[in-house]
Tab-separated table of N, CA, C and O in Angstrom:
chain	number	residue	atom	x	y	z
A	1186	UNK	N	-33.136	-2.836	1.486
A	1186	UNK	CA	-32.810	-1.768	2.224
A	1186	UNK	C	-32.742	-0.601	0.963
A	1186	UNK	O	-32.388	-0.738	0.016
A	1187	UNK	N	-33.136	0.645	1.565
A	1187	UNK	CA	-33.209	1.784	0.567
A	1187	UNK	C	-32.087	2.518	0.749
A	1187	UNK	O	-31.661	2.803	1.975
A	1188	UNK	N	-31.620	3.432	-0.256
A	1188	UNK	CA	-30.632	4.301	-0.277
A	1188	UNK	C	-31.228	5.739	0.238
A	1188	UNK	O	-32.147	6.059	-0.475
A	1189	UNK	N	-30.341	6.470	0.779
A	1189	UNK	CA	-31.042	8.026	0.930
A	1189	UNK	C	-31.224	8.611	-0.441
A	1189	UNK	O	-30.132	8.252	-1.417
A	1190	UNK	N	-32.171	9.543	-0.594
A	1190	UNK	CA	-32.145	10.229	-1.888
A	1190	UNK	C	-30.981	10.946	-2.331
A	1190	UNK	O	-30.456	11.173	-3.615
A	1191	UNK	N	-30.288	11.449	-1.453
A	1191	UNK	CA	-28.876	12.345	-1.555
A	1191	UNK	C	-27.932	11.411	-2.420
A	1191	UNK	O	-27.293	11.958	-3.244
A	1192	UNK	N	-27.877	10.172	-1.838
A	1192	UNK	CA	-26.866	9.183	-2.475
A	1192	UNK	C	-27.209	8.762	-4.055
A	1192	UNK	O	-26.526	8.740	-5.042
A	1193	UNK	N	-28.610	8.873	-4.348
A	1193	UNK	CA	-29.182	8.039	-5.489
A	1193	UNK	C	-28.772	9.318	-6.227
A	1193	UNK	O	-28.545	9.320	-7.610
A	1194	UNK	N	-29.086	10.589	-5.908
A	1194	UNK	CA	-28.953	11.680	-6.870
A	1194	UNK	C	-27.325	12.031	-7.070
A	1194	UNK	O	-27.074	12.270	-8.383
A	1195	UNK	N	-26.589	11.707	-6.158
A	1195	UNK	CA	-25.119	11.764	-6.411
A	1195	UNK	C	-24.710	10.766	-7.512
A	1195	UNK	O	-23.989	11.117	-8.484
A	1196	UNK	N	-25.115	9.542	-7.319
A	1196	UNK	CA	-24.770	8.466	-8.294
A	1196	UNK	C	-25.087	8.797	-9.593
A	1196	UNK	O	-24.389	8.566	-10.779
A	1197	UNK	N	-26.385	9.266	-9.913
A	1197	UNK	CA	-26.996	9.687	-11.033
A	1197	UNK	C	-26.235	10.733	-11.653
A	1197	UNK	O	-25.945	10.635	-12.676
A	1198	UNK	N	-26.165	11.728	-10.826
A	1198	UNK	CA	-25.145	12.809	-11.621
A	1198	UNK	C	-23.790	12.478	-12.025
A	1198	UNK	O	-23.404	12.825	-13.006
A	1199	UNK	N	-23.043	11.627	-11.161
A	1199	UNK	CA	-21.910	11.263	-11.394
A	1199	UNK	C	-22.029	10.250	-12.686
A	1199	UNK	O	-20.973	10.388	-13.589
A	1200	UNK	N	-22.861	9.633	-12.797
A	1200	UNK	CA	-22.743	8.769	-14.197
A	1200	UNK	C	-23.218	9.686	-15.332
A	1200	UNK	O	-22.639	9.200	-16.493
A	1201	UNK	N	-24.009	10.539	-15.413
A	1201	UNK	CA	-24.278	11.495	-16.483
A	1201	UNK	C	-23.062	12.184	-16.762
A	1201	UNK	O	-22.737	12.606	-17.836
A	1202	UNK	N	-22.282	12.697	-15.554
A	1202	UNK	CA	-21.242	13.403	-15.787
A	1202	UNK	C	-20.062	12.446	-16.717
A	1202	UNK	O	-19.222	13.044	-17.366
A	1203	UNK	N	-19.860	11.209	-15.990
A	1203	UNK	CA	-18.855	10.412	-16.801
A	1203	UNK	C	-19.327	10.314	-18.253
A	1203	UNK	O	-18.286	10.228	-19.131
A	1204	UNK	N	-20.516	10.033	-18.509
A	1204	UNK	CA	-20.776	10.017	-19.820
A	1204	UNK	C	-20.642	11.141	-20.695
A	1204	UNK	O	-20.025	11.159	-21.850
A	1205	UNK	N	-20.840	12.358	-20.190
A	1205	UNK	CA	-20.588	13.596	-20.937
A	1205	UNK	C	-19.168	13.782	-20.819
A	1205	UNK	O	-18.494	14.226	-22.111
A	1206	UNK	N	-18.276	13.338	-20.075
A	1206	UNK	CA	-16.830	13.429	-20.116
A	1206	UNK	C	-16.357	12.632	-21.246
A	1206	UNK	O	-15.568	12.887	-21.930
A	1207	UNK	N	-16.884	11.531	-21.335
A	1207	UNK	CA	-16.466	10.322	-22.408
A	1207	UNK	C	-16.649	10.925	-23.700
A	1207	UNK	O	-16.028	11.006	-24.486
A	1208	UNK	N	-17.984	11.645	-23.772
A	1208	UNK	CA	-18.412	12.299	-24.970
A	1208	UNK	C	-17.406	13.459	-25.325
A	1208	UNK	O	-17.073	13.661	-26.677
A	1209	UNK	N	-16.940	14.131	-24.561
A	1209	UNK	CA	-16.049	15.321	-24.819
A	1209	UNK	C	-14.699	14.881	-25.000
A	1209	UNK	O	-14.067	15.271	-25.940
A	1210	UNK	N	-14.281	13.526	-24.479
A	1210	UNK	CA	-12.948	13.163	-24.968
A	1210	UNK	C	-13.079	12.625	-26.474
A	1210	UNK	O	-12.020	12.730	-27.279
A	1211	UNK	N	-14.171	12.181	-26.766
A	1211	UNK	CA	-14.459	11.674	-28.344
A	1211	UNK	C	-14.563	13.015	-29.099
A	1211	UNK	O	-13.825	12.875	-30.398
A	1212	UNK	N	-14.974	14.090	-28.609
A	1212	UNK	CA	-14.880	15.252	-29.406
A	1212	UNK	C	-13.418	15.655	-29.874
A	1212	UNK	O	-13.295	16.264	-30.635
A	1213	UNK	N	-12.632	15.587	-28.568
A	1213	UNK	CA	-11.287	15.969	-28.823
A	1213	UNK	C	-10.607	15.159	-29.819
A	1213	UNK	O	-9.832	15.609	-30.804
A	1214	UNK	N	-10.750	13.775	-29.933
A	1214	UNK	CA	-10.261	12.861	-30.683
A	1214	UNK	C	-10.930	13.167	-32.294
A	1214	UNK	O	-9.986	13.169	-33.133
A	1215	UNK	N	-12.014	13.559	-32.080
A	1215	UNK	CA	-12.600	13.736	-33.626
A	1215	UNK	C	-11.932	15.155	-34.127
A	1215	UNK	O	-11.820	15.173	-35.390
A	1216	UNK	N	-11.743	16.115	-33.279
A	1216	UNK	CA	-11.269	17.351	-33.513
A	1216	UNK	C	-9.786	17.127	-34.131
A	1216	UNK	O	-9.312	17.475	-35.084
A	1217	UNK	N	-8.901	16.250	-33.520
A	1217	UNK	CA	-7.783	15.779	-34.002
A	1217	UNK	C	-7.598	15.225	-35.210
A	1217	UNK	O	-6.923	15.419	-36.103
A	1218	UNK	N	-8.757	14.399	-35.603
A	1218	UNK	CA	-8.731	13.587	-36.864
A	1218	UNK	C	-9.078	14.545	-37.815
A	1218	UNK	O	-8.547	14.472	-38.986
A	1219	UNK	N	-9.946	15.665	-37.614
A	1219	UNK	CA	-10.444	16.382	-38.485
A	1219	UNK	C	-9.326	17.387	-39.103
A	1219	UNK	O	-9.081	17.683	-40.040
A	1220	UNK	N	-8.498	17.695	-37.919
A	1220	UNK	CA	-7.373	18.672	-38.405
A	1220	UNK	C	-6.274	17.864	-39.187
A	1220	UNK	O	-5.729	18.455	-40.244
A	1221	UNK	N	-6.332	16.613	-38.983
A	1221	UNK	CA	-5.063	15.608	-39.903
A	1221	UNK	C	-5.844	15.494	-41.244
A	1221	UNK	O	-4.907	15.530	-42.204
A	1222	UNK	N	-7.026	15.720	-41.479
A	1222	UNK	CA	-7.736	15.461	-42.647
A	1222	UNK	C	-8.019	16.630	-43.396
A	1222	UNK	O	-8.726	16.981	-44.119
A	1223	UNK	N	-7.490	17.761	-42.852
A	1223	UNK	CA	-7.533	19.202	-43.342
A	1223	UNK	C	-9.062	19.687	-43.323
A	1223	UNK	O	-9.866	20.260	-44.272
A	1224	UNK	N	-9.791	19.377	-42.348
A	1224	UNK	CA	-11.102	19.964	-41.747
A	1224	UNK	C	-12.139	19.449	-43.032
A	1224	UNK	O	-12.519	18.479	-43.040
A	1225	UNK	N	-12.798	20.588	-43.546
A	1225	UNK	CA	-13.665	19.867	-44.525
A	1225	UNK	C	-14.991	19.464	-44.088
A	1225	UNK	O	-15.429	19.980	-42.762
A	1226	UNK	N	-15.632	18.406	-44.434
A	1226	UNK	CA	-16.689	17.871	-43.839
A	1226	UNK	C	-16.580	17.005	-42.561
A	1226	UNK	O	-17.418	16.598	-41.944
A	1227	UNK	N	-15.157	16.878	-42.283
A	1227	UNK	CA	-14.965	16.073	-41.306
A	1227	UNK	C	-15.193	16.971	-39.976
A	1227	UNK	O	-15.139	16.262	-38.650
A	1228	UNK	N	-15.494	18.221	-40.039
A	1228	UNK	CA	-15.841	18.941	-39.003
A	1228	UNK	C	-17.245	18.737	-38.403
A	1228	UNK	O	-17.598	19.153	-37.368
A	1229	UNK	N	-18.199	18.207	-39.244
A	1229	UNK	CA	-19.580	18.076	-39.048
A	1229	UNK	C	-19.479	16.925	-37.881
A	1229	UNK	O	-20.366	17.275	-36.898
A	1230	UNK	N	-18.853	15.849	-37.628
A	1230	UNK	CA	-18.866	15.143	-36.460
A	1230	UNK	C	-18.446	15.658	-35.251
A	1230	UNK	O	-18.955	15.370	-33.946
A	1231	UNK	N	-17.534	16.543	-35.551
A	1231	UNK	CA	-16.946	17.335	-34.215
A	1231	UNK	C	-17.959	18.084	-33.516
A	1231	UNK	O	-18.031	18.175	-32.406
A	1232	UNK	N	-18.674	19.050	-34.373
A	1232	UNK	CA	-19.696	19.760	-34.158
A	1232	UNK	C	-20.928	19.164	-33.392
A	1232	UNK	O	-21.439	19.407	-32.349
A	1233	UNK	N	-21.113	18.035	-34.168
A	1233	UNK	CA	-22.306	17.064	-33.446
A	1233	UNK	C	-21.828	16.423	-32.147
A	1233	UNK	O	-22.675	16.453	-31.014
A	1234	UNK	N	-20.723	15.899	-31.767
A	1234	UNK	CA	-20.106	15.412	-30.752
A	1234	UNK	C	-20.059	16.476	-29.589
A	1234	UNK	O	-20.427	16.223	-28.440
A	1235	UNK	N	-19.448	17.741	-30.006
A	1235	UNK	CA	-19.379	18.743	-29.150
A	1235	UNK	C	-20.959	19.208	-28.498
A	1235	UNK	O	-21.090	19.290	-27.204
A	1236	UNK	N	-21.956	19.088	-29.401
A	1236	UNK	CA	-23.260	19.427	-29.033
A	1236	UNK	C	-23.830	18.173	-28.234
A	1236	UNK	O	-24.588	18.411	-27.222
A	1237	UNK	N	-23.457	16.996	-28.402
A	1237	UNK	CA	-23.831	15.902	-27.811
A	1237	UNK	C	-23.463	16.100	-26.375
A	1237	UNK	O	-23.952	15.713	-25.323
A	1238	UNK	N	-22.083	16.454	-26.036
A	1238	UNK	CA	-21.470	16.480	-24.940
A	1238	UNK	C	-22.212	17.454	-24.142
A	1238	UNK	O	-22.480	17.290	-22.796
A	1239	UNK	N	-22.500	18.660	-24.632
A	1239	UNK	CA	-23.164	19.680	-23.964
A	1239	UNK	C	-24.461	19.127	-23.482
A	1239	UNK	O	-24.832	19.390	-22.345
A	1240	UNK	N	-25.356	18.603	-24.407
A	1240	UNK	CA	-26.594	17.901	-24.163
A	1240	UNK	C	-26.426	16.942	-22.931
A	1240	UNK	O	-27.438	17.010	-22.076
A	1241	UNK	N	-25.612	16.102	-22.848
A	1241	UNK	CA	-25.405	14.956	-21.904
A	1241	UNK	C	-25.304	15.786	-20.583
A	1241	UNK	O	-25.779	15.422	-19.745
A	1242	UNK	N	-24.365	16.630	-20.591
A	1242	UNK	CA	-24.020	17.478	-19.331
A	1242	UNK	C	-25.229	18.150	-18.773
A	1242	UNK	O	-25.580	18.265	-17.610
A	1243	UNK	N	-26.088	18.848	-19.478
A	1243	UNK	CA	-27.202	19.676	-19.203
A	1243	UNK	C	-28.534	18.909	-18.746
A	1243	UNK	O	-28.906	18.905	-17.643
A	1244	UNK	N	-28.611	17.502	-19.424
A	1244	UNK	CA	-29.564	16.514	-18.835
A	1244	UNK	C	-29.061	16.038	-17.667
A	1244	UNK	O	-30.118	15.943	-16.638
A	1245	UNK	N	-27.905	15.633	-17.592
A	1245	UNK	CA	-27.315	15.149	-16.098
A	1245	UNK	C	-27.699	16.124	-14.986
A	1245	UNK	O	-27.806	15.862	-13.867
A	1246	UNK	N	-27.284	17.465	-15.164
A	1246	UNK	CA	-27.457	18.408	-14.045
A	1246	UNK	C	-28.760	18.566	-14.089
A	1246	UNK	O	-29.265	18.689	-12.768
A	1247	UNK	N	-29.595	18.578	-15.036
A	1247	UNK	CA	-31.163	18.738	-14.804
A	1247	UNK	C	-31.695	17.473	-14.050
A	1247	UNK	O	-32.336	17.641	-12.948
A	1248	UNK	N	-31.093	16.311	-14.252
A	1248	UNK	CA	-31.655	15.180	-13.519
A	1248	UNK	C	-31.220	15.079	-11.987
A	1248	UNK	O	-31.887	14.828	-11.198
A	1249	UNK	N	-29.868	15.487	-11.755
A	1249	UNK	CA	-29.444	15.585	-10.406
A	1249	UNK	C	-30.272	16.514	-9.492
A	1249	UNK	O	-30.499	16.295	-8.364
A	1250	UNK	N	-30.455	17.613	-10.241
A	1250	UNK	CA	-31.157	18.775	-9.503
A	1250	UNK	C	-32.622	18.330	-9.089
A	1250	UNK	O	-32.942	18.365	-7.993
A	1251	UNK	N	-33.196	17.618	-9.913
A	1251	UNK	CA	-34.617	17.056	-9.748
A	1251	UNK	C	-34.341	16.091	-8.810
A	1251	UNK	O	-35.528	16.221	-7.879
A	1252	UNK	N	-33.688	15.194	-8.774
A	1252	UNK	CA	-33.439	14.143	-7.851
A	1252	UNK	C	-33.378	14.632	-6.280
A	1252	UNK	O	-33.847	14.249	-5.302
A	1253	UNK	N	-32.593	15.891	-6.322
A	1253	UNK	CA	-32.282	16.237	-5.060
A	1253	UNK	C	-33.562	17.512	-4.617
A	1253	UNK	O	-33.515	17.725	-3.259
A	1254	UNK	N	-34.510	17.608	-5.201
A	1254	UNK	CA	-35.743	18.264	-4.951
A	1254	UNK	C	-36.402	17.457	-3.862
A	1254	UNK	O	-36.305	16.162	-3.678
A	1255	UNK	N	-37.352	18.215	-2.957
A	1255	UNK	CA	-37.859	17.632	-1.980
A	1255	UNK	C	-39.129	16.615	-2.536
A	1255	UNK	O	-39.286	15.419	-1.771
A	1256	UNK	N	-39.646	16.926	-3.726
A	1256	UNK	CA	-40.251	15.843	-4.113
A	1256	UNK	C	-40.051	15.468	-5.680
A	1256	UNK	O	-40.283	16.145	-6.494
A	1257	UNK	N	-39.003	14.582	-5.718
A	1257	UNK	CA	-38.294	14.308	-7.062
A	1257	UNK	C	-39.631	13.786	-8.076
A	1257	UNK	O	-40.388	13.013	-7.660
A	1258	UNK	N	-39.227	14.186	-9.289
A	1258	UNK	CA	-40.278	13.606	-10.307
A	1258	UNK	C	-39.571	12.701	-11.240
A	1258	UNK	O	-38.211	12.958	-11.368
A	1259	UNK	N	-40.117	11.941	-11.784
A	1259	UNK	CA	-39.349	10.928	-12.949
A	1259	UNK	C	-38.995	11.818	-14.150
A	1259	UNK	O	-39.561	13.002	-14.628
A	1260	UNK	N	-37.684	11.520	-14.506
A	1260	UNK	CA	-37.311	12.018	-15.746
A	1260	UNK	C	-38.103	12.159	-16.980
A	1260	UNK	O	-38.769	10.842	-17.126
A	1261	UNK	N	-38.457	13.118	-17.643
A	1261	UNK	CA	-39.280	13.058	-18.923
A	1261	UNK	C	-38.610	11.796	-19.805
A	1261	UNK	O	-37.553	12.044	-20.082
A	1262	UNK	N	-39.466	11.024	-20.391
A	1262	UNK	CA	-38.940	10.259	-21.238
A	1262	UNK	C	-38.341	10.651	-22.497
A	1262	UNK	O	-37.199	10.017	-22.994
A	1263	UNK	N	-38.691	11.805	-22.883
A	1263	UNK	CA	-38.011	12.422	-24.165
A	1263	UNK	C	-36.626	12.865	-23.714
A	1263	UNK	O	-35.750	12.663	-25.062
A	1264	UNK	N	-36.140	13.288	-22.723
A	1264	UNK	CA	-35.007	13.654	-22.494
A	1264	UNK	C	-33.829	12.482	-22.764
A	1264	UNK	O	-32.779	12.721	-23.650
A	1265	UNK	N	-33.784	11.318	-22.251
A	1265	UNK	CA	-32.946	10.317	-22.613
A	1265	UNK	C	-33.004	9.848	-24.185
A	1265	UNK	O	-32.025	9.629	-24.744
A	1266	UNK	N	-34.402	10.087	-24.620
A	1266	UNK	CA	-34.532	9.589	-26.100
A	1266	UNK	C	-33.794	10.586	-26.965
A	1266	UNK	O	-33.230	10.165	-27.994
A	1267	UNK	N	-33.814	11.906	-26.739
A	1267	UNK	CA	-33.088	13.026	-27.371
A	1267	UNK	C	-31.653	12.897	-27.234
A	1267	UNK	O	-30.796	12.876	-28.361
A	1268	UNK	N	-31.065	12.379	-25.938
A	1268	UNK	CA	-29.769	12.204	-25.943
A	1268	UNK	C	-29.216	10.907	-26.743
A	1268	UNK	O	-28.265	10.849	-27.385
A	1269	UNK	N	-29.958	9.932	-26.981
A	1269	UNK	CA	-29.706	8.713	-27.466
A	1269	UNK	C	-29.696	8.884	-29.135
A	1269	UNK	O	-28.999	8.521	-29.770
A	1270	UNK	N	-30.627	9.751	-29.415
A	1270	UNK	CA	-30.706	10.325	-30.900
A	1270	UNK	C	-29.368	11.114	-31.214
A	1270	UNK	O	-29.091	11.003	-32.266
A	1271	UNK	N	-29.037	11.982	-30.391
A	1271	UNK	CA	-27.871	12.723	-30.484
A	1271	UNK	C	-26.757	11.976	-30.787
A	1271	UNK	O	-25.735	12.096	-31.536
A	1272	UNK	N	-26.438	10.866	-29.747
A	1272	UNK	CA	-25.276	10.072	-29.617
A	1272	UNK	C	-25.447	9.258	-31.076
A	1272	UNK	O	-24.380	9.107	-31.611
A	1273	UNK	N	-26.610	8.831	-31.500
A	1273	UNK	CA	-26.848	8.061	-32.784
A	1273	UNK	C	-26.266	8.778	-33.893
A	1273	UNK	O	-25.428	8.320	-34.899
A	1274	UNK	N	-26.862	10.010	-34.047
A	1274	UNK	CA	-26.548	10.805	-35.176
A	1274	UNK	C	-24.861	11.073	-35.266
A	1274	UNK	O	-24.456	11.306	-36.287
A	1275	UNK	N	-24.387	11.356	-34.082
A	1275	UNK	CA	-22.942	11.428	-34.197
A	1275	UNK	C	-22.119	10.288	-34.575
A	1275	UNK	O	-21.344	10.499	-35.459
A	1276	UNK	N	-22.513	9.353	-34.145
A	1276	UNK	CA	-21.910	8.057	-34.451
A	1276	UNK	C	-22.099	7.732	-35.982
A	1276	UNK	O	-21.269	7.394	-36.610
A	1277	UNK	N	-23.364	7.898	-36.582
A	1277	UNK	CA	-23.608	7.700	-37.932
A	1277	UNK	C	-22.825	9.030	-38.657
A	1277	UNK	O	-22.334	8.465	-39.868
A	1278	UNK	N	-22.556	9.943	-38.420
A	1278	UNK	CA	-21.834	11.025	-39.025
A	1278	UNK	C	-20.450	10.763	-39.066
A	1278	UNK	O	-19.816	10.848	-40.129
A	1279	UNK	N	-19.674	10.145	-38.080
A	1279	UNK	CA	-18.384	9.629	-37.984
A	1279	UNK	C	-18.286	8.541	-38.985
A	1279	UNK	O	-17.276	8.352	-39.816
A	1280	UNK	N	-19.308	7.550	-39.273
A	1280	UNK	CA	-19.170	6.647	-40.038
A	1280	UNK	C	-19.178	6.909	-41.703
A	1280	UNK	O	-18.249	6.367	-42.331
A	1281	UNK	N	-20.067	7.833	-41.647
A	1281	UNK	CA	-20.379	8.262	-43.113
A	1281	UNK	C	-19.097	9.468	-43.515
A	1281	UNK	O	-18.667	9.274	-44.745
A	1282	UNK	N	-18.608	10.224	-42.899
A	1282	UNK	CA	-17.707	11.169	-43.160
A	1282	UNK	C	-16.114	10.946	-42.844
A	1282	UNK	O	-15.339	11.631	-43.070
A	1283	UNK	N	-16.126	9.896	-41.927
A	1283	UNK	CA	-14.618	9.674	-41.848
A	1283	UNK	C	-13.945	8.438	-42.692
A	1283	UNK	O	-14.094	7.342	-42.667
């Protein structure tokens, strides 16, 4: 049984939004930690996390829009790879600088 394209687009969009929201929550926690540590280099993970949150939200919106198009195209493989790289860079900066 196949699901309508609208339902698939909605589920995909919701999944990307949840991921972006989780990244935003991590940004807030990192911001609090940076303030407790008197800023300095601990601001780097905050900025990376904020950028990652925005990137995840943008890719998710792009993906949902694309799936709702009359003729949806597959997601460019580079976009999830870039998102993964951003998440990895953010996590590495937290490990190194916190």
